[in-house]
CSV table of C-alpha atoms in Angstrom, one decimal:
chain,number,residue,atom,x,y,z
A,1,UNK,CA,117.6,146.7,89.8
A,2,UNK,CA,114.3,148.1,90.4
A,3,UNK,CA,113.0,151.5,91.0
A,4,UNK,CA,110.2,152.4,92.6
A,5,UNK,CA,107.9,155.7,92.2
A,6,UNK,CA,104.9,156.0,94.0
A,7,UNK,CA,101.4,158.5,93.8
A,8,UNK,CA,98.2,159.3,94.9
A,9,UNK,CA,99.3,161.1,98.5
A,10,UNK,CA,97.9,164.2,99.6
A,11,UNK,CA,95.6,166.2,102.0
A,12,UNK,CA,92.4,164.2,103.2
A,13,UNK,CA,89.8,165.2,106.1
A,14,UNK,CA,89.6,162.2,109.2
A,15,UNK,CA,87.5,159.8,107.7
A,16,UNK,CA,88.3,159.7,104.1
A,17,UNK,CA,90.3,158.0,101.7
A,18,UNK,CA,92.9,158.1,99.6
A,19,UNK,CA,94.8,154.9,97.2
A,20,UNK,CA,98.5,154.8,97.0
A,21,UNK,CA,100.1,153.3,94.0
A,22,UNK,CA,103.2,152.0,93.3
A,23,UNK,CA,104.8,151.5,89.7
A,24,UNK,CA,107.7,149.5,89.4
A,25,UNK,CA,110.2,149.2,87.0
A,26,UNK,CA,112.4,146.8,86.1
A,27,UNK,CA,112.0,142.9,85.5
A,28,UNK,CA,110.9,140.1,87.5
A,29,UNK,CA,108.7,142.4,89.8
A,30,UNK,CA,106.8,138.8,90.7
A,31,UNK,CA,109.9,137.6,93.0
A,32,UNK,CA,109.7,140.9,94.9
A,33,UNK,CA,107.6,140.8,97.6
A,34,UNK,CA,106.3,144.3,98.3
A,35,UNK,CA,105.9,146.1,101.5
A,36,UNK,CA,104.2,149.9,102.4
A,37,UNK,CA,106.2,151.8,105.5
A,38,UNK,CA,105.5,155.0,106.1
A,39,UNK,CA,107.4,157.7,108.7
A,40,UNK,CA,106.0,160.5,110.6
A,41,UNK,CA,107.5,163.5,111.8
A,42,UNK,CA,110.2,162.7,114.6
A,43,UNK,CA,109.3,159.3,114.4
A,44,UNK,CA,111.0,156.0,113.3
A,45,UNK,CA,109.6,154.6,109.9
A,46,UNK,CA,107.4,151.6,110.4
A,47,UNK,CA,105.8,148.8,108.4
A,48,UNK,CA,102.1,149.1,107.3
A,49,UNK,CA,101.5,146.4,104.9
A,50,UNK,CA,103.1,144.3,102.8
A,51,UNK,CA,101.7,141.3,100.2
A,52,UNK,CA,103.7,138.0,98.8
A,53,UNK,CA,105.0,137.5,95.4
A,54,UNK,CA,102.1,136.1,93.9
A,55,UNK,CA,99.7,138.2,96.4
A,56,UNK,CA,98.6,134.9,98.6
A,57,UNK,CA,99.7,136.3,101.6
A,58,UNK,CA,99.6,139.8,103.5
A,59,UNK,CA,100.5,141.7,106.7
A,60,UNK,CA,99.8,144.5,108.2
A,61,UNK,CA,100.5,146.5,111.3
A,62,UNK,CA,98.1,146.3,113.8
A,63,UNK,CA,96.8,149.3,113.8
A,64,UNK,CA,95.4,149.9,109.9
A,65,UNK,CA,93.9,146.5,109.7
A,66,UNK,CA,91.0,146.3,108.3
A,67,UNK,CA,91.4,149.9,107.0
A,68,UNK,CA,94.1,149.6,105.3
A,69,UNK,CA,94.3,147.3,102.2
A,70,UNK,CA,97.2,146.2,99.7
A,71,UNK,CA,97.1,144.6,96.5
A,72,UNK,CA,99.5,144.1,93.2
A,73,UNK,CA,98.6,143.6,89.4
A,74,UNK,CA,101.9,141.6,88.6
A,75,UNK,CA,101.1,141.5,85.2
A,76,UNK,CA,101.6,145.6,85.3
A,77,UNK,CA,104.5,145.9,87.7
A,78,UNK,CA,101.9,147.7,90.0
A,79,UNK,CA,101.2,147.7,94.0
A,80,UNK,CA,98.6,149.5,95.4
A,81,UNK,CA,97.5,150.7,99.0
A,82,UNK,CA,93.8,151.4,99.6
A,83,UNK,CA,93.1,153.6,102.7
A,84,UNK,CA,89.9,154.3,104.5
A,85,UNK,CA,88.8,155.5,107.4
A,86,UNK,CA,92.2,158.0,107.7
A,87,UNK,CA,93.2,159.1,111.2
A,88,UNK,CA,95.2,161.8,111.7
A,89,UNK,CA,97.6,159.5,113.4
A,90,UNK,CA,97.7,158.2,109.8
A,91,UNK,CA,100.0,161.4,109.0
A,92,UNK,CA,103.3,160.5,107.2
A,93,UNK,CA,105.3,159.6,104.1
A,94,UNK,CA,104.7,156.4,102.6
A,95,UNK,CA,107.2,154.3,101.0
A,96,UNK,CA,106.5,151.5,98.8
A,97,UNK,CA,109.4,148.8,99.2
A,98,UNK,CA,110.7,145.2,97.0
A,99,UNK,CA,111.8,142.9,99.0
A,100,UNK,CA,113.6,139.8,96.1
A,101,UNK,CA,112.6,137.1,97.2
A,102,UNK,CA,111.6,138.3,101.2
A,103,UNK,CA,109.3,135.3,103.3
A,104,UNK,CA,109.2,137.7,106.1
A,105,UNK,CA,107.0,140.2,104.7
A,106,UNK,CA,107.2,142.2,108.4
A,107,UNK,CA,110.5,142.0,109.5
A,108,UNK,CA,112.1,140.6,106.8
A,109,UNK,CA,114.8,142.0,103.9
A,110,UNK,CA,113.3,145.0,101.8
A,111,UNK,CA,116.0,145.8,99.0
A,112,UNK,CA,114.6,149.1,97.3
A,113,UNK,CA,113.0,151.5,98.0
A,114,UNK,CA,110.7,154.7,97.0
A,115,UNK,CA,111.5,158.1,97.2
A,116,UNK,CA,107.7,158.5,99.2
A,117,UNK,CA,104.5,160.4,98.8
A,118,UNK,CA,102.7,162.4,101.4
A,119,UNK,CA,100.3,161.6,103.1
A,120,UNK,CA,98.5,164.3,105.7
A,121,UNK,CA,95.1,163.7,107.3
A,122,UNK,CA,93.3,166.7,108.8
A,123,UNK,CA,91.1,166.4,111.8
């Protein structure tokens, strides 16, 4: 079992920043691989990024790359999501996600999940 509790949302102008964090509890948080999704208003939740177990690997969606960067500290149960350059298209809740033991960090098995943190970015 792990639960997830994430921070750091808020309101941001076009063009800022903001970091996400991500505290996990529970043990064996480095067989988890760890994704960020995020839903808009009326809209389906998608992926954003997610990192391997061990942090070698990472994903994201298409759109945030190379905005958009994700990182863990295993040996403090702890993900993080470092946004710049926010778009008001980047309006939504974020959910941080563990996947045990997920390959597929896109499409692949996420097995909890956050309750989310707001994110609204004003233009």
């Amino acid at each position: 079992q792990v639960r997830l509790e994430e921070s750091g949302g808020g309101l941001v102008q076009a063009e800022g920043s903001l970091r996400l964090s991500c505290a996990a509890s529970g043990s064996a948080f480095s067989r988890y691989a760890m994704g960020w999704f995020r839903q808009a208003p009326g809209k389906e939740r998608e992926f954003v990024a997610a990192i391997s177990r061990i942090g070698s690997i990472r994903r994201y969606l298409d759109s945030v790359q190379f905005r958009f960067t994700i990182s863990r500290d295993n040996s403090n149960n702890m993900v993080y999501l470092q946004m710049n350059s926010l778009k008001p298209e980047d309006t939504a809740v974020y959910y941080c996600a563990a996947g045990y033991e997920t390959t597929d960090l896109r499409l692949g098995k996420y097995d909890y999940w956050g309750q989310g943190t707001q994110v609204i970015v004003s233009s």
